[in-house]
Amino acid sequence: MKQFILFGFALFMLLGNQLTYAQADKSDASKTAKVEVYYFHLTRRCQTCQAVESGAKQAMESLYANQIKKGDYTFKAFNLDDKNSEQLAKRLNIGGQALVVVSGTKKIDITNEGFLNARKPEKLKEEMELLVKKIEALDENLNELEK
C-alpha cells in the first residue's frame, strides 16, 4: 500500500513539473510563428536533398502564401554544419537531415514523406498540406483542453 501511495505521489510530482514546463513553453511559442516548417541539411547535398528543400518551400509558398505574408507560417532551411543552427537543431532533437513541421511545442517529422516525394512535387505538396492540417488540429485540440 505504501508503494502505491509513493508511486501516486511521484506521478503527481512528475506531471505537475511537466505542466510547469508546458506553460513556460506556451509563452515562448506565442512569440513565434504559428506553423514553422524547417528543413535541416548538411553542406554537401545530392540532387534529392536539394529537391526536398525546393519542393517543400514551393509547397508552403503555394499553399500558405497569405499566412506566410502575415508571418503566421514560415519555411526555413538550416545547414547543420553551420554553428548558428546548432541551438535550434538541439531544441528540436535533430541529428541529421530532416524536414519537420513545428507549432509551439509540437513537432511532426515529415522527413520520410519529403524524401519519398522529392521528385513528385504535387504529392509532396499534398503530404505537407495534410500534415500542416494535422499539426493545426493538434494545436486547436490543445487549446480546447486548456479552456
Short mmCIF file of N, CA, C and O in Angstrom, two decimals:
data_model
loop_
_atom_site.label_atom_id
_atom_site.label_comp_id
_atom_site.label_asym_id
_atom_site.label_seq_id
_atom_site.Cartn_x
_atom_site.Cartn_y
_atom_site.Cartn_z
N MET A 1 0.82 -1.19 0.00
CA MET A 1 0.00 0.00 0.00
C MET A 1 0.86 1.25 0.00
O MET A 1 0.57 2.21 -0.69
N LYS A 2 1.94 1.24 0.80
CA LYS A 2 2.83 2.39 0.84
C LYS A 2 3.48 2.63 -0.52
O LYS A 2 3.64 3.78 -0.94
N GLN A 3 3.80 1.54 -1.22
CA GLN A 3 4.42 1.68 -2.54
C GLN A 3 3.44 2.34 -3.51
O GLN A 3 3.83 3.16 -4.33
N PHE A 4 2.18 1.98 -3.42
CA PHE A 4 1.16 2.56 -4.28
C PHE A 4 1.02 4.06 -4.03
O PHE A 4 0.96 4.86 -4.95
N ILE A 5 1.02 4.45 -2.76
CA ILE A 5 0.91 5.86 -2.39
C ILE A 5 2.15 6.63 -2.86
O ILE A 5 2.05 7.72 -3.42
N LEU A 6 3.32 6.04 -2.65
CA LEU A 6 4.55 6.68 -3.10
C LEU A 6 4.58 6.82 -4.62
O LEU A 6 5.00 7.85 -5.15
N PHE A 7 4.13 5.79 -5.31
CA PHE A 7 4.07 5.84 -6.76
C PHE A 7 3.12 6.95 -7.21
O PHE A 7 3.44 7.72 -8.11
N GLY A 8 1.96 7.03 -6.59
CA GLY A 8 0.99 8.07 -6.92
C GLY A 8 1.54 9.46 -6.67
O GLY A 8 1.37 10.37 -7.48
N PHE A 9 2.23 9.63 -5.55
CA PHE A 9 2.83 10.92 -5.24
C PHE A 9 3.91 11.29 -6.25
O PHE A 9 3.98 12.42 -6.72
N ALA A 10 4.74 10.32 -6.59
CA ALA A 10 5.81 10.57 -7.57
C ALA A 10 5.22 10.93 -8.93
O ALA A 10 5.70 11.85 -9.60
N LEU A 11 4.16 10.25 -9.32
CA LEU A 11 3.50 10.54 -10.58
C LEU A 11 2.91 11.95 -10.56
O LEU A 11 3.03 12.71 -11.52
N PHE A 12 2.28 12.31 -9.44
CA PHE A 12 1.71 13.65 -9.29
C PHE A 12 2.79 14.71 -9.42
O PHE A 12 2.62 15.72 -10.10
N MET A 13 3.92 14.50 -8.77
CA MET A 13 5.01 15.47 -8.83
C MET A 13 5.57 15.59 -10.25
O MET A 13 5.86 16.69 -10.72
N LEU A 14 5.71 14.47 -10.92
CA LEU A 14 6.24 14.46 -12.27
C LEU A 14 5.31 15.21 -13.21
O LEU A 14 5.74 16.05 -13.99
N LEU A 15 4.01 14.92 -13.13
CA LEU A 15 3.05 15.59 -14.00
C LEU A 15 2.96 17.07 -13.70
O LEU A 15 2.85 17.90 -14.60
N GLY A 16 3.00 17.43 -12.45
CA GLY A 16 2.98 18.84 -12.09
C GLY A 16 4.18 19.58 -12.65
O GLY A 16 4.08 20.70 -13.14
N ASN A 17 5.33 18.93 -12.62
CA ASN A 17 6.55 19.51 -13.16
C ASN A 17 6.43 19.69 -14.67
O ASN A 17 6.82 20.71 -15.22
N GLN A 18 5.87 18.70 -15.36
CA GLN A 18 5.71 18.78 -16.81
C GLN A 18 4.73 19.89 -17.18
O GLN A 18 4.93 20.57 -18.18
N LEU A 19 3.67 20.07 -16.41
CA LEU A 19 2.73 21.14 -16.69
C LEU A 19 3.40 22.50 -16.56
O LEU A 19 3.13 23.42 -17.33
N THR A 20 4.28 22.64 -15.61
CA THR A 20 5.01 23.90 -15.44
C THR A 20 5.85 24.18 -16.68
O THR A 20 5.85 25.29 -17.19
N TYR A 21 6.56 23.16 -17.18
CA TYR A 21 7.36 23.35 -18.39
C TYR A 21 6.47 23.66 -19.58
O TYR A 21 6.81 24.50 -20.40
N ALA A 22 5.33 22.99 -19.69
CA ALA A 22 4.44 23.23 -20.82
C ALA A 22 3.92 24.66 -20.80
O ALA A 22 3.83 25.32 -21.83
N GLN A 23 3.60 25.19 -19.62
CA GLN A 23 3.12 26.57 -19.53
C GLN A 23 4.23 27.55 -19.90
O GLN A 23 3.98 28.54 -20.56
N ALA A 24 5.44 27.27 -19.50
CA ALA A 24 6.56 28.14 -19.87
C ALA A 24 6.79 28.10 -21.38
O ALA A 24 7.03 29.12 -22.01
N ASP A 25 6.67 26.90 -21.97
CA ASP A 25 6.85 26.77 -23.40
C ASP A 25 5.75 27.48 -24.17
O ASP A 25 5.98 28.00 -25.25
N LYS A 26 4.53 27.50 -23.63
CA LYS A 26 3.42 28.17 -24.30
C LYS A 26 3.71 29.65 -24.49
O LYS A 26 3.43 30.20 -25.54
N SER A 27 4.26 30.29 -23.49
CA SER A 27 4.54 31.72 -23.60
C SER A 27 5.62 31.96 -24.65
O SER A 27 5.56 32.92 -25.39
N ASP A 28 6.60 31.07 -24.76
CA ASP A 28 7.61 31.19 -25.79
C ASP A 28 7.01 30.95 -27.17
O ASP A 28 7.35 31.62 -28.13
N ALA A 29 6.10 29.98 -27.27
CA ALA A 29 5.51 29.63 -28.56
C ALA A 29 4.66 30.76 -29.10
O ALA A 29 4.57 30.94 -30.32
N SER A 30 4.02 31.54 -28.24
CA SER A 30 3.16 32.62 -28.71
C SER A 30 3.97 33.72 -29.38
O SER A 30 3.43 34.52 -30.13
N LYS A 31 5.27 33.78 -29.14
CA LYS A 31 6.12 34.81 -29.73
C LYS A 31 6.59 34.42 -31.12
O LYS A 31 7.13 35.25 -31.84
N THR A 32 6.44 33.16 -31.50
CA THR A 32 6.93 32.70 -32.78
C THR A 32 5.77 32.49 -33.74
O THR A 32 4.61 32.66 -33.39
N ALA A 33 6.10 32.11 -34.98
CA ALA A 33 5.07 31.85 -35.98
C ALA A 33 4.21 30.67 -35.55
O ALA A 33 4.66 29.79 -34.82
N LYS A 34 2.97 30.65 -36.01
CA LYS A 34 2.06 29.58 -35.64
C LYS A 34 2.54 28.22 -36.17
O LYS A 34 2.55 27.25 -35.44
N VAL A 35 2.91 28.16 -37.43
CA VAL A 35 3.41 26.91 -38.02
C VAL A 35 4.74 27.22 -38.70
O VAL A 35 4.83 28.13 -39.52
N GLU A 36 5.74 26.45 -38.33
CA GLU A 36 7.07 26.61 -38.91
C GLU A 36 7.48 25.30 -39.55
O GLU A 36 7.37 24.24 -38.93
N VAL A 37 7.95 25.37 -40.78
CA VAL A 37 8.48 24.19 -41.46
C VAL A 37 9.98 24.41 -41.59
O VAL A 37 10.42 25.44 -42.13
N TYR A 38 10.75 23.47 -41.06
CA TYR A 38 12.20 23.56 -41.08
C TYR A 38 12.78 22.40 -41.88
O TYR A 38 12.37 21.25 -41.70
N TYR A 39 13.73 22.73 -42.74
CA TYR A 39 14.49 21.70 -43.44
C TYR A 39 15.94 21.81 -42.99
O TYR A 39 16.58 22.84 -43.19
N PHE A 40 16.43 20.76 -42.35
CA PHE A 40 17.81 20.70 -41.89
C PHE A 40 18.61 19.85 -42.87
O PHE A 40 18.18 18.76 -43.24
N HIS A 41 19.76 20.38 -43.27
CA HIS A 41 20.60 19.68 -44.24
C HIS A 41 22.07 19.87 -43.89
O HIS A 41 22.42 20.67 -43.02
N LEU A 42 22.91 19.14 -44.58
CA LEU A 42 24.35 19.28 -44.43
C LEU A 42 24.88 20.12 -45.59
O LEU A 42 24.15 20.39 -46.55
N THR A 43 26.14 20.50 -45.53
CA THR A 43 26.72 21.32 -46.59
C THR A 43 26.73 20.57 -47.92
O THR A 43 26.32 21.10 -48.94
N ARG A 44 27.19 19.33 -47.87
CA ARG A 44 27.21 18.51 -49.10
C ARG A 44 25.84 17.88 -49.29
O ARG A 44 25.38 17.14 -48.42
N ARG A 45 25.22 18.19 -50.43
CA ARG A 45 23.87 17.68 -50.68
C ARG A 45 23.75 17.12 -52.09
O ARG A 45 24.29 17.69 -53.04
N CYS A 46 23.00 16.04 -52.20
CA CYS A 46 22.73 15.46 -53.50
C CYS A 46 21.53 16.17 -54.14
O CYS A 46 20.89 17.03 -53.50
N GLN A 47 21.18 15.78 -55.34
CA GLN A 47 20.05 16.41 -56.03
C GLN A 47 18.73 16.14 -55.30
O GLN A 47 17.86 17.01 -55.26
N THR A 48 18.60 14.97 -54.72
CA THR A 48 17.37 14.65 -53.99
C THR A 48 17.23 15.55 -52.76
O THR A 48 16.15 16.07 -52.48
N CYS A 49 18.31 15.75 -52.05
CA CYS A 49 18.28 16.64 -50.88
C CYS A 49 17.87 18.05 -51.28
O CYS A 49 17.09 18.71 -50.60
N GLN A 50 18.42 18.53 -52.38
CA GLN A 50 18.06 19.85 -52.87
C GLN A 50 16.61 19.90 -53.33
O GLN A 50 15.92 20.90 -53.13
N ALA A 51 16.13 18.78 -53.90
CA ALA A 51 14.73 18.72 -54.35
C ALA A 51 13.76 18.74 -53.17
O ALA A 51 12.67 19.31 -53.26
N VAL A 52 14.15 18.13 -52.06
CA VAL A 52 13.30 18.16 -50.86
C VAL A 52 13.12 19.60 -50.41
O VAL A 52 12.00 20.05 -50.15
N GLU A 53 14.22 20.34 -50.32
CA GLU A 53 14.13 21.73 -49.88
C GLU A 53 13.29 22.57 -50.85
O GLU A 53 12.37 23.27 -50.42
N SER A 54 13.59 22.50 -52.13
CA SER A 54 12.85 23.35 -53.07
C SER A 54 11.39 22.94 -53.16
O SER A 54 10.51 23.81 -53.23
N GLY A 55 11.11 21.64 -53.12
CA GLY A 55 9.72 21.17 -53.18
C GLY A 55 8.91 21.59 -51.96
O GLY A 55 7.77 22.03 -52.07
N ALA A 56 9.52 21.46 -50.79
CA ALA A 56 8.83 21.84 -49.55
C ALA A 56 8.59 23.35 -49.52
O ALA A 56 7.52 23.82 -49.14
N LYS A 57 9.59 24.11 -49.94
CA LYS A 57 9.45 25.56 -49.95
C LYS A 57 8.36 26.00 -50.93
O LYS A 57 7.50 26.83 -50.60
N GLN A 58 8.36 25.43 -52.12
CA GLN A 58 7.34 25.76 -53.12
C GLN A 58 5.95 25.36 -52.63
O GLN A 58 4.98 26.10 -52.84
N ALA A 59 5.84 24.22 -51.98
CA ALA A 59 4.55 23.77 -51.46
C ALA A 59 4.02 24.76 -50.43
O ALA A 59 2.85 25.16 -50.47
N MET A 60 4.87 25.16 -49.50
CA MET A 60 4.45 26.11 -48.47
C MET A 60 4.04 27.44 -49.10
O MET A 60 3.02 28.02 -48.73
N GLU A 61 4.83 27.92 -50.05
CA GLU A 61 4.54 29.21 -50.67
C GLU A 61 3.25 29.18 -51.47
O GLU A 61 2.51 30.17 -51.49
N SER A 62 2.95 28.05 -52.12
CA SER A 62 1.71 27.99 -52.91
C SER A 62 0.48 27.71 -52.04
O SER A 62 -0.60 28.21 -52.32
N LEU A 63 0.65 26.93 -50.98
CA LEU A 63 -0.49 26.60 -50.12
C LEU A 63 -0.82 27.69 -49.11
O LEU A 63 -1.98 27.91 -48.79
N TYR A 64 0.20 28.36 -48.61
CA TYR A 64 0.01 29.26 -47.46
C TYR A 64 0.61 30.64 -47.70
O TYR A 64 1.17 31.24 -46.79
N ALA A 65 0.47 31.17 -48.90
CA ALA A 65 1.05 32.47 -49.24
C ALA A 65 0.56 33.57 -48.30
O ALA A 65 1.36 34.38 -47.82
N ASN A 66 -0.72 33.60 -48.02
CA ASN A 66 -1.27 34.65 -47.14
C ASN A 66 -0.74 34.52 -45.71
O ASN A 66 -0.39 35.52 -45.08
N GLN A 67 -0.69 33.29 -45.19
CA GLN A 67 -0.21 33.07 -43.83
C GLN A 67 1.29 33.40 -43.72
O GLN A 67 1.73 33.92 -42.70
N ILE A 68 2.04 33.12 -44.77
CA ILE A 68 3.47 33.44 -44.78
C ILE A 68 3.65 34.95 -44.80
O ILE A 68 4.47 35.50 -44.07
N LYS A 69 2.84 35.61 -45.61
CA LYS A 69 2.92 37.07 -45.71
C LYS A 69 2.62 37.73 -44.35
O LYS A 69 3.25 38.70 -43.96
N LYS A 70 1.64 37.17 -43.63
CA LYS A 70 1.28 37.71 -42.30
C LYS A 70 2.29 37.32 -41.22
O LYS A 70 2.27 37.87 -40.14
N GLY A 71 3.13 36.34 -41.52
CA GLY A 71 4.11 35.89 -40.53
C GLY A 71 3.60 34.76 -39.65
O GLY A 71 4.26 34.37 -38.70
N ASP A 72 2.41 34.23 -39.97
CA ASP A 72 1.87 33.12 -39.20
C ASP A 72 2.58 31.80 -39.52
O ASP A 72 2.67 30.92 -38.66
N TYR A 73 3.02 31.65 -40.76
CA TYR A 73 3.69 30.43 -41.19
C TYR A 73 5.06 30.82 -41.75
O TYR A 73 5.22 31.89 -42.34
N THR A 74 6.02 29.93 -41.57
CA THR A 74 7.35 30.16 -42.14
C THR A 74 7.92 28.87 -42.69
O THR A 74 7.55 27.77 -42.27
N PHE A 75 8.84 29.03 -43.62
CA PHE A 75 9.67 27.91 -44.10
C PHE A 75 11.10 28.40 -44.03
O PHE A 75 11.44 29.47 -44.56
N LYS A 76 11.95 27.61 -43.37
CA LYS A 76 13.36 27.97 -43.25
C LYS A 76 14.22 26.72 -43.42
O LYS A 76 13.88 25.66 -42.92
N ALA A 77 15.34 26.91 -44.11
CA ALA A 77 16.32 25.83 -44.26
C ALA A 77 17.54 26.17 -43.42
O ALA A 77 17.94 27.34 -43.34
N PHE A 78 18.10 25.16 -42.77
CA PHE A 78 19.26 25.34 -41.91
C PHE A 78 20.33 24.32 -42.26
O PHE A 78 20.04 23.13 -42.41
N ASN A 79 21.56 24.80 -42.36
CA ASN A 79 22.71 23.95 -42.61
C ASN A 79 23.22 23.46 -41.25
O ASN A 79 23.64 24.26 -40.42
N LEU A 80 23.18 22.17 -41.03
CA LEU A 80 23.62 21.60 -39.75
C LEU A 80 25.12 21.76 -39.52
O LEU A 80 25.58 21.67 -38.38
N ASP A 81 25.88 22.01 -40.57
CA ASP A 81 27.32 22.25 -40.42
C ASP A 81 27.60 23.67 -39.94
O ASP A 81 28.72 23.98 -39.56
N ASP A 82 26.60 24.53 -39.97
CA ASP A 82 26.73 25.91 -39.54
C ASP A 82 26.45 26.01 -38.04
O ASP A 82 25.43 25.52 -37.56
N LYS A 83 27.33 26.64 -37.31
CA LYS A 83 27.19 26.77 -35.85
C LYS A 83 25.90 27.50 -35.46
O LYS A 83 25.34 27.24 -34.40
N ASN A 84 25.40 28.38 -36.32
CA ASN A 84 24.19 29.16 -36.00
C ASN A 84 22.93 28.30 -35.91
O ASN A 84 21.95 28.72 -35.31
N SER A 85 22.95 27.13 -36.51
CA SER A 85 21.76 26.27 -36.48
C SER A 85 21.80 25.21 -35.38
O SER A 85 20.85 24.47 -35.19
N GLU A 86 22.90 25.15 -34.63
CA GLU A 86 23.05 24.12 -33.59
C GLU A 86 21.98 24.21 -32.51
O GLU A 86 21.43 23.19 -32.10
N GLN A 87 21.69 25.41 -32.04
CA GLN A 87 20.74 25.57 -30.93
C GLN A 87 19.34 25.09 -31.32
O GLN A 87 18.71 24.35 -30.57
N LEU A 88 18.87 25.49 -32.49
CA LEU A 88 17.55 25.06 -32.94
C LEU A 88 17.51 23.55 -33.16
O LEU A 88 16.55 22.88 -32.75
N ALA A 89 18.54 23.02 -33.79
CA ALA A 89 18.60 21.57 -34.03
C ALA A 89 18.58 20.80 -32.72
O ALA A 89 17.89 19.78 -32.59
N LYS A 90 19.30 21.30 -31.74
CA LYS A 90 19.33 20.64 -30.43
C LYS A 90 17.96 20.71 -29.76
O LYS A 90 17.47 19.74 -29.21
N ARG A 91 17.32 21.89 -29.83
CA ARG A 91 16.00 22.06 -29.21
C ARG A 91 14.96 21.11 -29.82
O ARG A 91 14.11 20.57 -29.13
N LEU A 92 15.07 20.90 -31.14
CA LEU A 92 14.12 20.03 -31.83
C LEU A 92 14.58 18.58 -31.91
O LEU A 92 13.90 17.74 -32.50
N ASN A 93 15.75 18.30 -31.31
CA ASN A 93 16.29 16.95 -31.30
C ASN A 93 16.56 16.44 -32.72
O ASN A 93 16.20 15.32 -33.07
N ILE A 94 17.21 17.28 -33.52
CA ILE A 94 17.55 16.94 -34.90
C ILE A 94 19.02 16.57 -34.95
O ILE A 94 19.87 17.34 -34.51
N GLY A 95 19.33 15.40 -35.51
CA GLY A 95 20.71 14.95 -35.58
C GLY A 95 21.23 14.78 -36.99
O GLY A 95 22.41 14.53 -37.19
N GLY A 96 20.37 14.92 -37.97
CA GLY A 96 20.77 14.75 -39.36
C GLY A 96 19.74 15.43 -40.24
O GLY A 96 18.92 16.22 -39.77
N GLN A 97 19.79 15.12 -41.52
CA GLN A 97 18.85 15.74 -42.45
C GLN A 97 17.43 15.47 -41.99
O GLN A 97 17.07 14.35 -41.66
N ALA A 98 16.62 16.53 -41.99
CA ALA A 98 15.25 16.37 -41.52
C ALA A 98 14.36 17.46 -42.08
O ALA A 98 14.80 18.58 -42.32
N LEU A 99 13.11 17.11 -42.26
CA LEU A 99 12.05 18.05 -42.64
C LEU A 99 10.99 17.92 -41.57
O LEU A 99 10.44 16.84 -41.36
N VAL A 100 10.74 19.00 -40.83
CA VAL A 100 9.81 18.95 -39.71
C VAL A 100 8.82 20.11 -39.77
O VAL A 100 9.14 21.19 -40.26
N VAL A 101 7.62 19.84 -39.25
CA VAL A 101 6.60 20.87 -39.08
C VAL A 101 6.47 21.10 -37.58
O VAL A 101 6.28 20.15 -36.82
N VAL A 102 6.58 22.35 -37.16
CA VAL A 102 6.59 22.69 -35.74
C VAL A 102 5.52 23.73 -35.47
O VAL A 102 5.35 24.68 -36.24
N SER A 103 4.80 23.52 -34.38
CA SER A 103 3.84 24.52 -33.91
C SER A 103 3.93 24.53 -32.39
O SER A 103 3.53 23.57 -31.74
N GLY A 104 4.49 25.60 -31.85
CA GLY A 104 4.68 25.67 -30.41
C GLY A 104 5.60 24.58 -29.94
O GLY A 104 6.74 24.49 -30.37
N THR A 105 5.09 23.70 -29.08
CA THR A 105 5.91 22.60 -28.55
C THR A 105 5.68 21.30 -29.31
O THR A 105 6.29 20.29 -28.99
N LYS A 106 4.82 21.34 -30.32
CA LYS A 106 4.53 20.12 -31.09
C LYS A 106 5.39 20.07 -32.34
O LYS A 106 5.65 21.09 -32.97
N LYS A 107 5.82 18.86 -32.69
CA LYS A 107 6.67 18.66 -33.86
C LYS A 107 6.22 17.41 -34.58
O LYS A 107 5.99 16.38 -33.95
N ILE A 108 6.10 17.50 -35.90
CA ILE A 108 5.83 16.33 -36.73
C ILE A 108 6.99 16.19 -37.70
O ILE A 108 7.28 17.11 -38.46
N ASP A 109 7.64 15.05 -37.66
CA ASP A 109 8.76 14.77 -38.55
C ASP A 109 8.21 14.24 -39.87
O ASP A 109 7.56 13.19 -39.91
N ILE A 110 8.44 14.98 -40.95
CA ILE A 110 7.94 14.57 -42.26
C ILE A 110 9.10 14.28 -43.23
O ILE A 110 8.94 14.38 -44.43
N THR A 111 10.23 13.90 -42.65
CA THR A 111 11.42 13.62 -43.46
C THR A 111 11.15 12.52 -44.47
O THR A 111 11.50 12.65 -45.66
N ASN A 112 10.54 11.43 -44.03
CA ASN A 112 10.27 10.32 -44.94
C ASN A 112 9.40 10.75 -46.11
O ASN A 112 9.68 10.42 -47.26
N GLU A 113 8.33 11.49 -45.82
CA GLU A 113 7.44 11.97 -46.87
C GLU A 113 8.19 12.89 -47.83
O GLU A 113 7.99 12.84 -49.04
N GLY A 114 9.06 13.72 -47.26
CA GLY A 114 9.83 14.64 -48.10
C GLY A 114 10.74 13.92 -49.07
O GLY A 114 10.78 14.24 -50.26
N PHE A 115 11.48 12.92 -48.58
CA PHE A 115 12.41 12.22 -49.45
C PHE A 115 11.70 11.26 -50.40
O PHE A 115 12.13 11.10 -51.54
N LEU A 116 10.61 10.63 -49.95
CA LEU A 116 9.86 9.75 -50.86
C LEU A 116 9.23 10.51 -52.01
O LEU A 116 9.07 9.97 -53.10
N ASN A 117 8.88 11.76 -51.77
CA ASN A 117 8.17 12.55 -52.79
C ASN A 117 8.99 13.72 -53.31
O ASN A 117 8.43 14.65 -53.89
N ALA A 118 10.29 13.68 -53.14
CA ALA A 118 11.15 14.78 -53.58
C ALA A 118 11.03 15.04 -55.08
O ALA A 118 11.09 16.18 -55.52
N ARG A 119 10.84 14.00 -55.84
CA ARG A 119 10.74 14.13 -57.30
C ARG A 119 9.29 14.18 -57.78
O ARG A 119 9.03 14.17 -58.98
N LYS A 120 8.36 14.24 -56.82
CA LYS A 120 6.92 14.33 -57.13
C LYS A 120 6.35 15.53 -56.39
O LYS A 120 5.75 15.38 -55.33
N PRO A 121 6.58 16.73 -56.92
CA PRO A 121 6.20 17.94 -56.17
C PRO A 121 4.72 18.02 -55.78
O PRO A 121 4.40 18.50 -54.69
N GLU A 122 3.84 17.54 -56.63
CA GLU A 122 2.41 17.59 -56.29
C GLU A 122 2.07 16.67 -55.12
O GLU A 122 1.29 17.01 -54.25
N LYS A 123 2.68 15.49 -55.09
CA LYS A 123 2.47 14.55 -53.98
C LYS A 123 3.06 15.12 -52.69
O LYS A 123 2.45 15.02 -51.62
N LEU A 124 4.25 15.73 -52.78
CA LEU A 124 4.86 16.35 -51.61
C LEU A 124 3.97 17.48 -51.09
O LEU A 124 3.76 17.60 -49.89
N LYS A 125 3.41 18.24 -51.99
CA LYS A 125 2.51 19.33 -51.61
C LYS A 125 1.29 18.79 -50.87
O LYS A 125 0.90 19.32 -49.84
N GLU A 126 0.71 17.70 -51.38
CA GLU A 126 -0.45 17.07 -50.72
C GLU A 126 -0.08 16.58 -49.32
O GLU A 126 -0.84 16.78 -48.37
N GLU A 127 1.07 15.92 -49.21
CA GLU A 127 1.51 15.40 -47.91
C GLU A 127 1.74 16.53 -46.92
O GLU A 127 1.35 16.44 -45.75
N MET A 128 2.36 17.60 -47.38
CA MET A 128 2.64 18.72 -46.49
C MET A 128 1.34 19.39 -46.04
O MET A 128 1.21 19.74 -44.88
N GLU A 129 0.41 19.54 -46.95
CA GLU A 129 -0.87 20.14 -46.59
C GLU A 129 -1.58 19.29 -45.53
O GLU A 129 -2.09 19.82 -44.54
N LEU A 130 -1.57 17.99 -45.71
CA LEU A 130 -2.18 17.07 -44.77
C LEU A 130 -1.53 17.18 -43.38
O LEU A 130 -2.22 17.27 -42.36
N LEU A 131 -0.21 17.22 -43.35
CA LEU A 131 0.50 17.25 -42.07
C LEU A 131 0.43 18.62 -41.39
O LEU A 131 0.40 18.70 -40.16
N VAL A 132 0.37 19.69 -42.17
CA VAL A 132 0.17 21.02 -41.57
C VAL A 132 -1.23 21.08 -40.95
O VAL A 132 -1.39 21.60 -39.85
N LYS A 133 -2.21 20.52 -41.65
CA LYS A 133 -3.57 20.47 -41.07
C LYS A 133 -3.58 19.64 -39.79
O LYS A 133 -4.27 19.97 -38.83
N LYS A 134 -2.81 18.57 -39.78
CA LYS A 134 -2.74 17.71 -38.59
C LYS A 134 -2.16 18.47 -37.40
O LYS A 134 -2.71 18.41 -36.30
N ILE A 135 -1.10 19.22 -37.63
CA ILE A 135 -0.49 19.96 -36.51
C ILE A 135 -1.40 21.11 -36.08
O ILE A 135 -1.46 21.45 -34.91
N GLU A 136 -2.14 21.70 -37.02
CA GLU A 136 -3.11 22.74 -36.65
C GLU A 136 -4.21 22.15 -35.78
O GLU A 136 -4.63 22.76 -34.80
N ALA A 137 -4.66 20.94 -36.14
CA ALA A 137 -5.71 20.28 -35.35
C ALA A 137 -5.19 19.95 -33.96
O ALA A 137 -5.92 20.10 -32.97
N LEU A 138 -3.95 19.50 -33.86
CA LEU A 138 -3.36 19.23 -32.54
C LEU A 138 -3.34 20.50 -31.71
O LEU A 138 -3.63 20.48 -30.52
N ASP A 139 -2.99 21.61 -32.35
CA ASP A 139 -2.93 22.90 -31.67
C ASP A 139 -4.31 23.31 -31.19
O ASP A 139 -4.49 23.75 -30.06
N GLU A 140 -5.33 23.15 -32.04
CA GLU A 140 -6.69 23.51 -31.67
C GLU A 140 -7.20 22.62 -30.53
O GLU A 140 -7.84 23.11 -29.60
N ASN A 141 -6.91 21.32 -30.60
CA ASN A 141 -7.34 20.40 -29.53
C ASN A 141 -6.68 20.76 -28.21
O ASN A 141 -7.32 20.73 -27.16
N LEU A 142 -5.41 21.13 -28.26
CA LEU A 142 -4.71 21.51 -27.05
C LEU A 142 -5.31 22.79 -26.46
O LEU A 142 -5.50 22.89 -25.27
N ASN A 143 -5.63 23.74 -27.35
CA ASN A 143 -6.25 24.99 -26.88
C ASN A 143 -7.61 24.72 -26.23
O ASN A 143 -7.97 25.35 -25.24
N GLU A 144 -8.38 23.79 -26.78
CA GLU A 144 -9.68 23.42 -26.21
C GLU A 144 -9.52 22.81 -24.82
O GLU A 144 -10.30 23.08 -23.91
N LEU A 145 -8.50 21.97 -24.66
CA LEU A 145 -8.26 21.32 -23.37
C LEU A 145 -7.85 22.34 -22.30
O LEU A 145 -8.13 22.15 -21.13
N GLU A 146 -7.17 23.40 -22.73
CA GLU A 146 -6.69 24.40 -21.79
C GLU A 146 -7.80 25.31 -21.27
O GLU A 146 -7.63 25.98 -20.29
N LYS A 147 -8.91 25.37 -21.99
CA LYS A 147 -10.01 26.27 -21.61
C LYS A 147 -10.74 25.80 -20.39
O LYS A 147 -10.81 24.80 -19.92
#
